Amino acid sequence: MRKNLIRQLSADYKSDRSAIAMVTAIIMLRLLFIFLMGPMPQDAYYFFYSQHPALSYFDHPPVIAYILRFFTTLFGKNVIALKLADSFVTIITTVLFYQLSHCFLGVKSSGKAVLLLLSTFMVTILSLVSTPDTPLLMCWTLSLYLLYQAIFKDKNWYWIWAGITMGLAFDSKYTGIFLPAGLVLFLLLSNTYRHKLISREFWVAALLFLVILLPVFIWNFDHGFASFKFQSISRMSAASGMHFELKYFFGLLGHQSFIIIPFLLITILYFVFRILKKYRFNFLQLPSEKLFLLCFFLPLVGSFTILSFFYWIKLNWLMPGYLTGVILVSIYMSKKWMSYQVILSLFLHVVFAVEILLYPVPIQSDDTWYGWEELGKQVTQLKKTYPDTFVFSADGYKTSAELNLMTSGFTYSQNIIGENALEFDYVNANLQTLKGKNALYIDSAPRFTNENKEALPTDLLLHYFRSVQELKPIIIRRNGRAVRKFLVYYCSDYR
């Protein structure tokens, strides 16, 4: 299948070799990044998932954990194995995307759709950073292909597989719920296919979808529905306390322009509007195939766009919607705009390559790939200097997860000082076993201005320890220049 895809792309785009050459260069850079790029905190956090197998986890379902467990079992517990897992799954997604786009487009436009998808930074993120979105997009794409075959080609057996893959999409990330929602919406709006809502095959698919969800529901039932509450009630509560803020909306436009590349994003938004306007926004009049594609684009992208006026939307939440968005506009996007898209994408990937290789602009955030290996080495040395101590951090999950990847033993998170710690609240959670022990507290200082010790933290640490002593900070250097700083505290007698 993959050979056919490559052969087809080559045959159909002989007249546009420059676009193929630039996209090939982008792909080569991505492959190079696997071996050059250090672990992002997300890599480490979902590796932490994988080292503690469970039916599900606090903030996300389990599929990413199972994939990383499989690859680290094969290739060892290292960063390259994690990124190989992401890249392999993303390659499968790309092949499936070609098959899906071929259902709706002519041969040439299918190749064009694949080139557009491969030009995005979205694919780079999916193939280099371990997140639940990586398996989500694979299962999402496969589900849409199977649903197309079941609905438009009357291949009834495909309903069974579609029910399973939609369930796996939900087991990858809760955003997967937009798949069955989009399916129901399409069937409700489609005069031609509405009768399938009462077909036996549709309800078999629905039943299988629910069966595949059972591990996630069982975990939630056993843990007071903690994950469902976190991803629904807590986020809705946070959003309800916010006011209308244009800056969130412009933030959404900014990071979506980055991951999709502006030329493609503008094209998608423009032609989706043109298509809707052509049919006077009467969805009942839309051709069935266009309606199908829009039902898996508009609900997800529209919902998060509306929410962005009140709440900060993360850059990866809209990703699944772009799959059908790209297919929908591939016919309409001009060769000129496609060239602009690919040229800008290649430029951004070259800039990213320079940043990875030379790190000329240190990132003043824990969301970076640089410095974690060195931190692991220095914390390992500290543990030898201060034996019989446990290690913890309190910057969300990031430093704790990285230290669990980069060092032996277990690194605790901010639950040590009574704060919510995501999945760390559910692994080695009996803190009574630590009572009376001493600890090393590692505190990331991403916006440091000097290499000196800093003032002791607030009384919060002293509420949990008898005494706290600041040690020499850990400084991570690049070509002699300090680029990262971690404060270190020796805490005595955990209470």
Short mmCIF file of C-alpha atoms in Angstrom, two decimals:
data_model
loop_
_atom_site.label_atom_id
_atom_site.label_comp_id
_atom_site.label_asym_id
_atom_site.label_seq_id
_atom_site.Cartn_x
_atom_site.Cartn_y
_atom_site.Cartn_z
CA MET A 1 0.00 0.00 0.00
CA ARG A 2 2.80 2.41 0.92
CA LYS A 3 4.69 1.60 -2.31
CA ASN A 4 1.55 2.29 -4.31
CA LEU A 5 1.20 5.66 -2.59
CA ILE A 6 4.78 6.67 -3.41
CA ARG A 7 4.44 5.42 -7.00
CA GLN A 8 1.15 7.27 -7.46
CA LEU A 9 2.54 10.52 -6.10
CA SER A 10 5.53 10.30 -8.41
CA ALA A 11 3.41 9.54 -11.45
CA ASP A 12 0.84 12.27 -10.86
CA TYR A 13 3.23 15.07 -9.97
CA LYS A 14 5.91 14.87 -12.63
CA SER A 15 4.88 18.38 -13.60
CA ASP A 16 5.44 19.68 -10.08
CA ARG A 17 8.70 18.08 -9.03
CA SER A 18 9.72 21.07 -6.95
CA ALA A 19 6.78 20.54 -4.56
CA ILE A 20 7.61 16.83 -4.25
CA ALA A 21 11.29 17.63 -3.68
CA MET A 22 10.49 20.14 -0.92
CA VAL A 23 8.03 17.83 0.83
CA THR A 24 10.61 15.03 0.60
CA ALA A 25 13.15 17.36 2.24
CA ILE A 26 10.65 18.06 5.02
CA ILE A 27 10.15 14.31 5.55
CA MET A 28 13.92 13.76 5.66
CA LEU A 29 14.25 16.47 8.29
CA ARG A 30 11.56 14.81 10.37
CA LEU A 31 13.42 11.51 10.22
CA LEU A 32 16.62 13.28 11.23
CA PHE A 33 14.88 14.90 14.20
CA ILE A 34 14.12 11.42 15.62
CA PHE A 35 17.81 10.97 16.38
CA LEU A 36 18.71 14.58 17.25
CA MET A 37 15.79 15.82 19.31
CA GLY A 38 15.70 15.27 23.06
CA PRO A 39 12.60 14.21 24.97
CA MET A 40 9.74 16.66 25.28
CA PRO A 41 7.95 16.56 28.67
CA GLN A 42 4.98 14.98 26.88
CA ASP A 43 7.23 12.10 25.72
CA ALA A 44 8.31 11.52 29.28
CA TYR A 45 4.83 11.81 30.76
CA TYR A 46 3.25 9.24 28.45
CA PHE A 47 6.30 7.01 28.88
CA PHE A 48 5.45 7.24 32.59
CA TYR A 49 1.97 6.00 31.66
CA SER A 50 3.47 3.09 29.76
CA GLN A 51 5.61 1.99 32.69
CA HIS A 52 2.54 1.64 34.89
CA PRO A 53 0.01 -0.34 32.80
CA ALA A 54 -3.64 0.36 33.57
CA LEU A 55 -7.05 0.19 31.91
CA SER A 56 -6.93 3.98 31.62
CA TYR A 57 -5.28 7.01 33.19
CA PHE A 58 -6.29 10.18 34.99
CA ASP A 59 -6.10 12.75 32.23
CA HIS A 60 -6.26 10.56 29.10
CA PRO A 61 -7.29 7.11 27.85
CA PRO A 62 -4.64 4.40 27.43
CA VAL A 63 -3.81 3.76 23.74
CA ILE A 64 -0.69 5.98 23.64
CA ALA A 65 0.63 4.15 26.71
CA TYR A 66 0.17 0.75 25.05
CA ILE A 67 1.94 1.89 21.88
CA LEU A 68 4.91 3.30 23.79
CA ARG A 69 5.10 0.18 25.93
CA PHE A 70 5.29 -1.97 22.80
CA PHE A 71 8.05 0.11 21.19
CA THR A 72 10.14 0.51 24.35
CA THR A 73 9.90 -3.23 24.92
CA LEU A 74 11.25 -3.80 21.40
CA PHE A 75 13.86 -1.03 21.24
CA GLY A 76 14.62 -0.25 24.87
CA LYS A 77 13.59 2.50 27.25
CA ASN A 78 15.08 5.44 25.40
CA VAL A 79 14.05 8.60 23.60
CA ILE A 80 14.63 7.22 20.10
CA ALA A 81 12.21 4.35 20.78
CA LEU A 82 9.54 6.86 21.82
CA LYS A 83 9.97 8.96 18.69
CA LEU A 84 10.11 5.89 16.46
CA ALA A 85 6.73 4.91 17.87
CA ASP A 86 5.26 8.32 17.05
CA SER A 87 6.76 8.35 13.55
CA PHE A 88 5.60 4.83 12.75
CA VAL A 89 2.02 5.57 13.78
CA THR A 90 2.07 8.83 11.80
CA ILE A 91 3.29 6.99 8.67
CA ILE A 92 0.31 4.64 9.00
CA THR A 93 -1.96 7.67 9.39
CA THR A 94 -0.55 9.17 6.17
CA VAL A 95 -1.11 5.97 4.19
CA LEU A 96 -4.66 5.71 5.53
CA PHE A 97 -5.22 9.37 4.69
CA TYR A 98 -4.28 8.67 1.07
CA GLN A 99 -6.79 5.82 0.95
CA LEU A 100 -9.45 8.05 2.51
CA SER A 101 -8.80 11.00 0.19
CA HIS A 102 -8.89 8.67 -2.81
CA CYS A 103 -12.50 7.82 -1.90
CA PHE A 104 -13.53 11.44 -2.47
CA LEU A 105 -11.03 12.81 -4.98
CA GLY A 106 -9.55 11.94 -8.30
CA VAL A 107 -6.15 10.29 -8.37
CA LYS A 108 -4.23 13.54 -8.84
CA SER A 109 -6.13 15.42 -6.14
CA SER A 110 -5.55 12.54 -3.71
CA GLY A 111 -1.82 12.95 -4.16
CA LYS A 112 -2.21 16.70 -3.74
CA ALA A 113 -4.09 16.17 -0.48
CA VAL A 114 -1.27 13.97 0.86
CA LEU A 115 1.36 16.54 -0.10
CA LEU A 116 -0.63 19.25 1.68
CA LEU A 117 -0.98 17.13 4.79
CA LEU A 118 2.72 16.26 4.82
CA SER A 119 3.62 19.95 4.51
CA THR A 120 2.00 20.82 7.83
CA PHE A 121 3.74 21.21 11.17
CA MET A 122 0.87 19.14 12.55
CA VAL A 123 2.47 16.03 11.05
CA THR A 124 5.83 17.04 12.53
CA ILE A 125 4.31 17.30 15.99
CA LEU A 126 2.48 13.99 15.63
CA SER A 127 5.61 12.18 14.46
CA LEU A 128 8.03 13.61 17.04
CA VAL A 129 6.08 14.24 20.26
CA SER A 130 4.27 11.47 22.11
CA THR A 131 0.71 12.59 22.72
CA PRO A 132 -2.71 10.89 22.60
CA ASP A 133 -3.30 12.79 19.34
CA THR A 134 -0.89 10.53 17.49
CA PRO A 135 -3.02 7.34 17.79
CA LEU A 136 -6.20 9.44 17.74
CA LEU A 137 -5.54 10.67 14.20
CA MET A 138 -4.63 7.18 13.02
CA CYS A 139 -7.87 5.71 14.41
CA TRP A 140 -9.86 8.74 13.22
CA THR A 141 -8.60 8.37 9.64
CA LEU A 142 -9.23 4.63 9.58
CA SER A 143 -12.72 5.12 11.03
CA LEU A 144 -13.64 7.60 8.30
CA TYR A 145 -12.39 5.24 5.59
CA LEU A 146 -14.42 2.35 7.00
CA LEU A 147 -17.52 4.52 7.41
CA TYR A 148 -17.22 5.68 3.82
CA GLN A 149 -17.10 2.08 2.62
CA ALA A 150 -20.02 1.10 4.83
CA ILE A 151 -22.26 4.06 3.91
CA PHE A 152 -21.43 4.94 0.31
CA LYS A 153 -20.42 1.48 -0.96
CA ASP A 154 -22.92 -0.55 1.10
CA LYS A 155 -20.19 -2.83 2.47
CA ASN A 156 -22.06 -3.83 5.61
CA TRP A 157 -19.17 -5.72 7.23
CA TYR A 158 -17.28 -2.44 7.41
CA TRP A 159 -19.75 -1.21 10.05
CA ILE A 160 -18.28 -3.75 12.47
CA TRP A 161 -14.73 -2.52 11.98
CA ALA A 162 -15.86 1.11 12.06
CA GLY A 163 -17.47 0.57 15.47
CA ILE A 164 -14.22 -0.91 16.78
CA THR A 165 -11.97 1.81 15.38
CA MET A 166 -14.26 4.61 16.60
CA GLY A 167 -13.99 3.02 20.04
CA LEU A 168 -10.20 2.93 19.74
CA ALA A 169 -10.24 6.62 18.76
CA PHE A 170 -12.09 7.40 21.99
CA ASP A 171 -9.66 5.13 23.87
CA SER A 172 -6.89 7.32 22.42
CA LYS A 173 -8.39 10.66 23.43
CA TYR A 174 -11.81 11.83 24.54
CA THR A 175 -11.98 14.06 21.46
CA GLY A 176 -12.79 10.80 19.68
CA ILE A 177 -16.40 11.31 20.77
CA PHE A 178 -16.72 13.69 17.81
CA LEU A 179 -16.51 10.66 15.50
CA PRO A 180 -19.82 9.01 16.43
CA ALA A 181 -21.31 12.48 16.88
CA GLY A 182 -20.27 13.41 13.33
CA LEU A 183 -21.64 10.11 12.02
CA VAL A 184 -25.04 10.64 13.63
CA LEU A 185 -25.12 14.24 12.42
CA PHE A 186 -24.38 13.16 8.86
CA LEU A 187 -27.06 10.48 8.84
CA LEU A 188 -29.61 12.87 10.32
CA LEU A 189 -28.91 15.52 7.67
CA SER A 190 -28.59 13.18 4.70
CA ASN A 191 -31.80 12.54 2.79
CA THR A 192 -30.09 9.72 0.93
CA TYR A 193 -28.60 7.82 3.86
CA ARG A 194 -30.85 8.73 6.80
CA HIS A 195 -32.44 5.29 6.73
CA LYS A 196 -29.17 3.76 7.90
CA LEU A 197 -29.81 5.20 11.36
CA ILE A 198 -32.31 2.41 11.93
CA SER A 199 -30.29 -0.31 10.23
CA ARG A 200 -29.05 -3.33 12.14
CA GLU A 201 -25.47 -2.65 11.02
CA PHE A 202 -25.48 0.86 12.50
CA TRP A 203 -26.59 -0.42 15.91
CA VAL A 204 -24.07 -3.25 15.84
CA ALA A 205 -21.37 -0.63 15.23
CA ALA A 206 -22.75 1.45 18.11
CA LEU A 207 -22.69 -1.57 20.42
CA LEU A 208 -19.11 -2.42 19.47
CA PHE A 209 -18.12 1.20 20.03
CA LEU A 210 -19.45 0.96 23.59
CA VAL A 211 -17.75 -2.40 24.20
CA ILE A 212 -14.36 -0.99 23.18
CA LEU A 213 -14.93 1.87 25.64
CA LEU A 214 -15.33 -0.52 28.59
CA PRO A 215 -11.70 -0.32 29.88
CA VAL A 216 -11.95 3.46 30.16
CA PHE A 217 -15.34 3.26 31.87
CA ILE A 218 -14.15 0.54 34.27
CA TRP A 219 -11.13 2.62 35.30
CA ASN A 220 -13.32 5.67 35.82
CA PHE A 221 -15.87 3.67 37.82
CA ASP A 222 -13.09 2.35 40.06
CA HIS A 223 -11.68 5.86 40.57
CA GLY A 224 -14.81 7.91 41.15
CA PHE A 225 -15.05 8.95 37.47
CA ALA A 226 -12.00 11.13 38.10
CA SER A 227 -10.90 11.30 34.45
CA PHE A 228 -14.34 12.14 33.09
CA LYS A 229 -14.76 14.84 35.71
CA PHE A 230 -11.34 16.30 35.00
CA GLN A 231 -11.93 16.51 31.25
CA SER A 232 -15.49 17.80 31.50
CA ILE A 233 -16.69 19.40 34.73
CA SER A 234 -13.34 20.89 35.78
CA ARG A 235 -12.66 22.36 32.33
CA MET A 236 -16.22 23.67 32.05
CA SER A 237 -15.89 25.23 35.50
CA ALA A 238 -12.66 26.93 34.46
CA ALA A 239 -14.29 28.19 31.26
CA SER A 240 -17.40 29.43 33.06
CA GLY A 241 -15.30 31.62 35.30
CA MET A 242 -13.76 33.37 32.31
CA HIS A 243 -15.01 36.41 30.46
CA PHE A 244 -15.09 37.18 26.76
CA GLU A 245 -11.44 37.49 25.72
CA LEU A 246 -10.43 38.21 22.12
CA LYS A 247 -6.84 37.35 22.96
CA TYR A 248 -7.77 33.67 23.32
CA PHE A 249 -9.34 33.68 19.87
CA PHE A 250 -6.32 35.38 18.30
CA GLY A 251 -4.11 32.93 20.16
CA LEU A 252 -6.06 30.11 18.52
CA LEU A 253 -5.60 31.67 15.08
CA GLY A 254 -1.90 32.11 15.76
CA HIS A 255 -1.03 28.59 16.79
CA GLN A 256 -3.37 27.02 14.22
CA SER A 257 -1.65 29.07 11.51
CA PHE A 258 1.65 27.68 12.76
CA ILE A 259 0.73 23.99 12.82
CA ILE A 260 -1.27 24.00 9.56
CA ILE A 261 0.79 26.73 7.81
CA PRO A 262 -1.18 29.91 6.97
CA PHE A 263 -1.77 29.29 3.25
CA LEU A 264 -3.51 25.96 3.87
CA LEU A 265 -5.47 27.23 6.88
CA ILE A 266 -6.76 30.26 4.95
CA THR A 267 -7.69 28.02 2.01
CA ILE A 268 -9.63 25.62 4.24
CA LEU A 269 -11.58 28.38 5.98
CA TYR A 270 -12.26 30.26 2.73
CA PHE A 271 -13.51 27.33 0.69
CA VAL A 272 -15.54 25.81 3.52
CA PHE A 273 -17.33 29.15 3.72
CA ARG A 274 -17.72 29.27 -0.09
CA ILE A 275 -19.20 25.77 -0.19
CA LEU A 276 -21.68 26.58 2.58
CA LYS A 277 -22.59 29.88 0.95
CA LYS A 278 -23.17 28.18 -2.41
CA TYR A 279 -25.88 26.04 -0.81
CA ARG A 280 -27.13 28.96 1.31
CA PHE A 281 -26.02 27.19 4.49
CA ASN A 282 -28.73 24.58 3.89
CA PHE A 283 -26.98 21.38 4.93
CA LEU A 284 -29.86 19.30 3.65
CA GLN A 285 -29.01 20.41 0.11
CA LEU A 286 -25.31 19.63 0.26
CA PRO A 287 -24.03 16.73 -1.87
CA SER A 288 -23.61 13.65 0.30
CA GLU A 289 -19.81 13.44 0.10
CA LYS A 290 -19.29 17.11 0.93
CA LEU A 291 -21.78 16.78 3.79
CA PHE A 292 -19.87 13.77 5.10
CA LEU A 293 -16.56 15.65 5.11
CA LEU A 294 -18.08 18.73 6.74
CA CYS A 295 -19.74 16.70 9.51
CA PHE A 296 -16.29 15.61 10.70
CA PHE A 297 -14.83 19.11 10.34
CA LEU A 298 -17.34 21.73 11.42
CA PRO A 299 -18.56 20.31 14.78
CA LEU A 300 -15.04 19.89 16.19
CA VAL A 301 -13.41 22.99 14.71
CA GLY A 302 -16.51 25.11 15.27
CA SER A 303 -16.97 24.05 18.90
CA PHE A 304 -13.40 24.83 19.90
CA THR A 305 -13.39 28.08 17.91
CA ILE A 306 -16.48 29.32 19.78
CA LEU A 307 -14.99 28.21 23.09
CA SER A 308 -11.77 30.09 22.25
CA PHE A 309 -13.49 33.40 22.98
CA PHE A 310 -13.69 32.36 26.64
CA TYR A 311 -11.01 29.71 27.20
CA TRP A 312 -7.47 28.97 26.06
CA ILE A 313 -7.64 26.22 23.42
CA LYS A 314 -4.54 24.07 23.06
CA LEU A 315 -2.93 23.84 19.65
CA ASN A 316 -3.60 20.09 19.20
CA TRP A 317 -7.32 20.01 20.01
CA LEU A 318 -8.45 20.86 16.46
CA MET A 319 -6.11 18.45 14.66
CA PRO A 320 -8.60 15.67 13.73
CA GLY A 321 -10.90 18.13 11.98
CA TYR A 322 -8.22 19.14 9.51
CA LEU A 323 -8.12 15.67 7.96
CA THR A 324 -11.43 16.11 6.17
CA GLY A 325 -10.78 19.84 5.81
CA VAL A 326 -7.68 19.14 3.71
CA ILE A 327 -9.56 16.63 1.56
CA LEU A 328 -12.41 19.07 1.04
CA VAL A 329 -10.22 21.88 -0.31
CA SER A 330 -7.59 19.87 -2.20
CA ILE A 331 -9.52 20.29 -5.46
CA TYR A 332 -9.74 24.06 -5.04
CA MET A 333 -6.28 25.02 -3.79
CA SER A 334 -4.30 26.55 -6.63
CA LYS A 335 -0.85 25.35 -7.62
CA LYS A 336 0.50 28.80 -6.74
CA TRP A 337 -0.85 28.71 -3.19
CA MET A 338 0.30 25.15 -2.77
CA SER A 339 3.82 26.22 -3.73
CA TYR A 340 3.68 29.02 -1.15
CA GLN A 341 2.49 26.50 1.44
CA VAL A 342 5.32 24.05 0.79
CA ILE A 343 8.03 26.74 0.56
CA LEU A 344 7.01 28.30 3.88
CA SER A 345 6.78 24.87 5.48
CA LEU A 346 10.28 23.94 4.32
CA PHE A 347 11.63 27.26 5.60
CA LEU A 348 10.05 26.69 9.03
CA HIS A 349 11.42 23.15 9.20
CA VAL A 350 14.91 24.39 8.36
CA VAL A 351 14.62 27.00 11.13
CA PHE A 352 13.47 24.24 13.48
CA ALA A 353 16.45 22.11 12.43
CA VAL A 354 18.85 24.96 13.27
CA GLU A 355 17.16 25.37 16.65
CA ILE A 356 17.51 21.66 17.42
CA LEU A 357 21.13 21.45 16.27
CA LEU A 358 22.48 24.72 17.68
CA TYR A 359 19.81 25.89 20.16
CA PRO A 360 20.55 29.58 19.40
CA VAL A 361 17.33 30.74 21.08
CA PRO A 362 16.90 29.07 24.51
CA ILE A 363 13.25 28.36 25.24
CA GLN A 364 12.19 29.99 28.48
CA SER A 365 9.75 27.24 29.29
CA ASP A 366 9.78 23.63 30.44
CA ASP A 367 8.21 22.73 27.09
CA THR A 368 11.58 22.11 25.50
CA TRP A 369 13.59 19.09 24.39
CA TYR A 370 16.93 20.44 25.58
CA GLY A 371 18.74 19.79 28.84
CA TRP A 372 16.77 16.91 30.31
CA GLU A 373 19.49 14.30 29.74
CA GLU A 374 22.04 16.47 31.54
CA LEU A 375 19.58 17.13 34.35
CA GLY A 376 19.13 13.37 34.75
CA LYS A 377 22.89 12.85 35.05
CA GLN A 378 23.29 15.56 37.68
CA VAL A 379 20.29 14.41 39.72
CA THR A 380 21.69 10.86 39.63
CA GLN A 381 24.94 12.22 41.09
CA LEU A 382 23.00 14.15 43.75
CA LYS A 383 21.22 10.96 44.80
CA LYS A 384 24.62 9.35 45.35
CA THR A 385 25.76 12.34 47.40
CA TYR A 386 22.54 12.31 49.44
CA PRO A 387 21.60 8.63 49.76
CA ASP A 388 18.32 7.50 51.32
CA THR A 389 16.43 10.47 49.89
CA PHE A 390 13.48 10.53 47.55
CA VAL A 391 13.21 13.05 44.71
CA PHE A 392 10.23 15.22 43.79
CA SER A 393 9.35 18.26 41.73
CA ALA A 394 6.33 20.56 41.65
CA ASP A 395 5.96 22.13 38.20
CA GLY A 396 2.92 20.17 37.09
CA TYR A 397 4.19 16.93 35.62
CA LYS A 398 7.11 18.00 33.43
CA THR A 399 10.28 17.78 35.52
CA SER A 400 8.96 14.78 37.46
CA ALA A 401 8.15 12.91 34.24
CA GLU A 402 11.52 13.73 32.68
CA LEU A 403 13.39 12.54 35.75
CA ASN A 404 11.42 9.30 35.73
CA LEU A 405 12.60 8.81 32.15
CA MET A 406 16.19 9.92 32.69
CA THR A 407 17.01 8.44 36.10
CA SER A 408 16.53 5.18 37.96
CA GLY A 409 14.14 4.97 40.86
CA PHE A 410 10.89 6.89 41.21
CA THR A 411 10.52 10.66 41.11
CA TYR A 412 7.44 12.05 42.83
CA SER A 413 5.45 15.10 41.81
CA GLN A 414 3.63 17.93 43.59
CA ASN A 415 1.30 15.58 45.45
CA ILE A 416 4.18 15.48 47.95
CA ILE A 417 3.17 19.00 49.01
CA GLY A 418 -0.56 18.47 48.79
CA GLU A 419 -1.19 19.70 45.23
CA ASN A 420 -3.01 17.85 42.44
CA ALA A 421 -0.49 15.92 40.36
CA LEU A 422 -2.46 14.30 37.50
CA GLU A 423 -1.43 10.65 37.02
CA PHE A 424 1.14 10.94 39.82
CA ASP A 425 -1.81 10.97 42.22
CA TYR A 426 -2.52 7.36 41.19
CA VAL A 427 0.96 5.78 41.04
CA ASN A 428 2.88 5.09 44.26
CA ALA A 429 0.22 7.22 45.89
CA ASN A 430 0.65 5.94 49.47
CA LEU A 431 2.78 8.82 50.72
CA GLN A 432 2.69 7.49 54.30
CA THR A 433 5.59 5.21 53.31
CA LEU A 434 7.76 8.34 52.93
CA LYS A 435 7.06 9.72 56.39
CA GLY A 436 10.25 10.76 58.19
CA LYS A 437 12.41 10.50 55.06
CA ASN A 438 14.56 13.23 53.55
CA ALA A 439 14.06 14.51 50.03
CA LEU A 440 15.65 16.36 47.14
CA TYR A 441 13.30 18.96 45.68
CA ILE A 442 14.11 19.94 42.08
CA ASP A 443 12.48 23.19 40.99
CA SER A 444 12.71 24.32 37.37
CA ALA A 445 13.48 28.01 36.85
CA PRO A 446 12.77 28.56 33.14
CA ARG A 447 13.01 32.36 33.24
CA PHE A 448 16.19 32.62 35.30
CA THR A 449 18.32 35.77 35.15
CA ASN A 450 21.42 34.55 37.02
CA GLU A 451 23.18 31.37 38.10
CA ASN A 452 23.01 32.03 41.83
CA LYS A 453 20.97 30.44 44.55
CA GLU A 454 17.58 32.02 45.04
CA ALA A 455 15.46 32.72 48.08
CA LEU A 456 13.99 29.70 49.82
CA PRO A 457 10.50 28.75 48.61
CA THR A 458 7.44 29.77 50.58
CA ASP A 459 6.38 28.24 53.86
CA LEU A 460 4.60 25.53 51.88
CA LEU A 461 7.69 23.29 51.92
CA LEU A 462 8.23 23.91 55.64
CA HIS A 463 4.67 22.80 56.25
CA TYR A 464 5.66 19.33 54.98
CA PHE A 465 9.32 19.13 56.07
CA ARG A 466 11.09 19.93 59.33
CA SER A 467 13.77 21.98 57.56
CA VAL A 468 14.72 23.07 54.04
CA GLN A 469 18.24 23.89 52.81
CA GLU A 470 19.00 25.28 49.37
CA LEU A 471 21.86 23.56 47.55
CA LYS A 472 23.87 24.73 44.56
CA PRO A 473 21.54 25.01 41.54
CA ILE A 474 21.94 22.78 38.52
CA ILE A 475 22.97 24.80 35.45
CA ILE A 476 22.63 23.32 31.97
CA ARG A 477 24.99 24.87 29.45
CA ARG A 478 25.22 25.00 25.68
CA ASN A 479 28.59 26.02 24.25
CA GLY A 480 29.52 27.53 27.60
CA ARG A 481 26.30 29.55 27.89
CA ALA A 482 23.78 28.83 30.62
CA VAL A 483 20.48 27.89 28.97
CA ARG A 484 18.57 26.15 31.78
CA LYS A 485 18.50 26.37 35.55
CA PHE A 486 17.08 24.06 38.21
CA LEU A 487 16.95 25.00 41.88
CA VAL A 488 17.79 22.23 44.32
CA TYR A 489 16.64 21.94 47.94
CA TYR A 490 17.48 19.37 50.58
CA CYS A 491 14.37 18.77 52.65
CA SER A 492 14.57 16.96 56.01
CA ASP A 493 12.00 14.78 57.80
CA TYR A 494 8.92 14.51 55.60
CA ARG A 495 5.79 14.93 57.67
#
